Each structure stands twice: as C-alpha cells, then as structure tokens.
C-alpha cells in the first residue's frame, strides 16, 4: 500500500510521472503501428510491388520522425512542469536566494 498511497497522494505533483508514462506508451504505440504498416506493405507485394516497396522504405522513416516528434512534445511538457514548479517556489519563498558573484 505504500507505493500506491505515494502514487495517489497530492503531496507531489503527478504531471512529470504521468508525462513519462504517456511517453513510454506513445513509444509502444508508434512501434506497434510501424510493425503493422510494415507487415501490411510486406503482404501487399503480390498486388503492386513498387508501391509496396515504397511503403516498406517509408515506414521506418515515418516511425523515426514520429518518435522524434513525441520526444520533443514530451520534453516541452516536462519543461512546462519544471517552470511551473520553479515559479511556484519563487512565489511562495521556498526557492534559494540568488547567489551574488
């Protein structure tokens, strides 16, 4: 129960954890879709081999581009959560004072 109560408590924001979970689910979804599309194009070779070949070449590139876009979006969301926490700490006075050089 300790892990579950720690996960469901409101003492720590869940945004970063939820973003990471959704990021990993997104990776699994993109890879699953890429395998499905590759299998589709592999079985389509009998009908139109040049279109199927183009599809098999294009599928890994589209998966890589999708993974990069997912990473950028996840990093942007995590940066927003970090800025929110930083601003919250400054407003409430919990942030460390700036160091004078």
Coordinates of C-alpha atoms in Angstrom, one line a residue:
X1 CA 0.0 0.0 0.0
X2 CA 2.9 2.4 0.5
X3 CA 3.7 2.6 -3.2
X4 CA 0.0 3.1 -4.2
X5 CA -0.6 5.7 -1.5
X6 CA 2.6 7.6 -2.5
X7 CA 1.4 7.5 -6.1
X8 CA -2.0 8.8 -5.3
X9 CA -1.1 11.4 -2.7
X10 CA -1.4 15.1 -3.5
X11 CA 1.9 16.0 -1.8
X12 CA 3.9 15.6 -5.0
X13 CA 2.5 16.7 -8.4
X14 CA 1.9 13.8 -10.8
X15 CA 2.5 15.7 -14.0
X16 CA 6.0 14.5 -14.6
X17 CA 5.3 10.9 -13.8
X18 CA 2.2 10.9 -16.0
X19 CA 4.1 12.5 -18.8
X20 CA 6.8 9.8 -18.6
X21 CA 4.1 7.0 -18.6
X22 CA 2.4 8.5 -21.6
X23 CA 5.7 8.9 -23.4
X24 CA 6.5 5.2 -23.0
X25 CA 3.0 4.3 -24.1
X26 CA 3.4 6.5 -27.1
X27 CA 6.7 4.8 -28.0
X28 CA 5.0 1.4 -27.8
X29 CA 2.1 2.7 -29.9
X30 CA 4.3 4.1 -32.6
X31 CA 6.4 1.0 -32.8
X32 CA 3.3 -1.2 -32.9
X33 CA 1.8 0.9 -35.7
X34 CA 5.1 0.8 -37.6
X35 CA 5.2 -3.0 -37.4
X36 CA 1.6 -3.2 -38.6
X37 CA 2.3 -0.9 -41.5
X38 CA 5.4 -2.8 -42.5
X39 CA 3.5 -6.1 -42.3
X40 CA 0.8 -4.6 -44.5
X41 CA 3.2 -3.5 -47.1
X42 CA 5.0 -6.8 -47.0
X43 CA 1.8 -8.7 -47.7
X44 CA 0.9 -6.1 -50.4
X45 CA 3.9 -7.1 -52.6
X46 CA 1.7 -9.5 -54.6
X47 CA -0.6 -6.7 -55.8
X48 CA 1.7 -3.9 -56.6
X49 CA 5.4 -4.5 -55.8
X50 CA 6.7 -0.9 -56.4
X51 CA 4.1 0.7 -54.1
X52 CA 4.8 -2.0 -51.5
X53 CA 8.5 -1.4 -51.8
X54 CA 8.0 2.4 -51.3
X55 CA 5.8 1.7 -48.3
X56 CA 8.4 -0.6 -46.7
X57 CA 11.1 2.0 -47.2
X58 CA 8.9 4.8 -45.9
X59 CA 7.6 3.1 -42.8
X60 CA 10.8 3.1 -40.7
X61 CA 11.4 6.8 -41.6
X62 CA 7.9 7.8 -40.6
X63 CA 8.3 5.9 -37.3
X64 CA 11.6 7.7 -36.6
X65 CA 10.1 11.0 -37.3
X66 CA 7.1 10.2 -35.1
X67 CA 9.4 9.2 -32.3
X68 CA 11.3 12.4 -32.6
X69 CA 8.1 14.5 -32.5
X70 CA 6.9 12.6 -29.5
X71 CA 10.2 13.2 -27.7
X72 CA 10.0 17.0 -28.5
X73 CA 6.5 17.2 -27.2
X74 CA 7.3 15.3 -24.0
X75 CA 10.3 17.5 -23.3
X76 CA 8.2 20.6 -23.9
X77 CA 5.6 19.3 -21.4
X78 CA 8.2 18.4 -18.8
X79 CA 9.8 21.9 -19.3
X80 CA 6.4 23.5 -18.6
X81 CA 6.1 21.5 -15.4
X82 CA 9.6 22.4 -14.3
X83 CA 8.9 26.1 -15.0
X84 CA 5.7 25.9 -13.0
X85 CA 7.4 24.3 -10.1
X86 CA 10.3 26.9 -10.2
X87 CA 7.8 29.8 -10.4
X88 CA 5.8 28.3 -7.6
X89 CA 8.8 28.0 -5.4
X90 CA 9.8 31.6 -6.1
X91 CA 6.4 33.0 -5.3
X92 CA 6.0 31.0 -2.1
X93 CA 9.5 31.9 -1.0
X94 CA 10.8 28.3 -1.0
X95 CA 13.4 29.0 -3.6
X96 CA 17.0 29.6 -2.7
X97 CA 18.0 33.2 -2.9
X98 CA 20.3 34.1 -5.9
X99 CA 24.0 33.9 -5.3
X100 CA 26.0 37.1 -5.7
X101 CA 29.2 36.7 -7.7

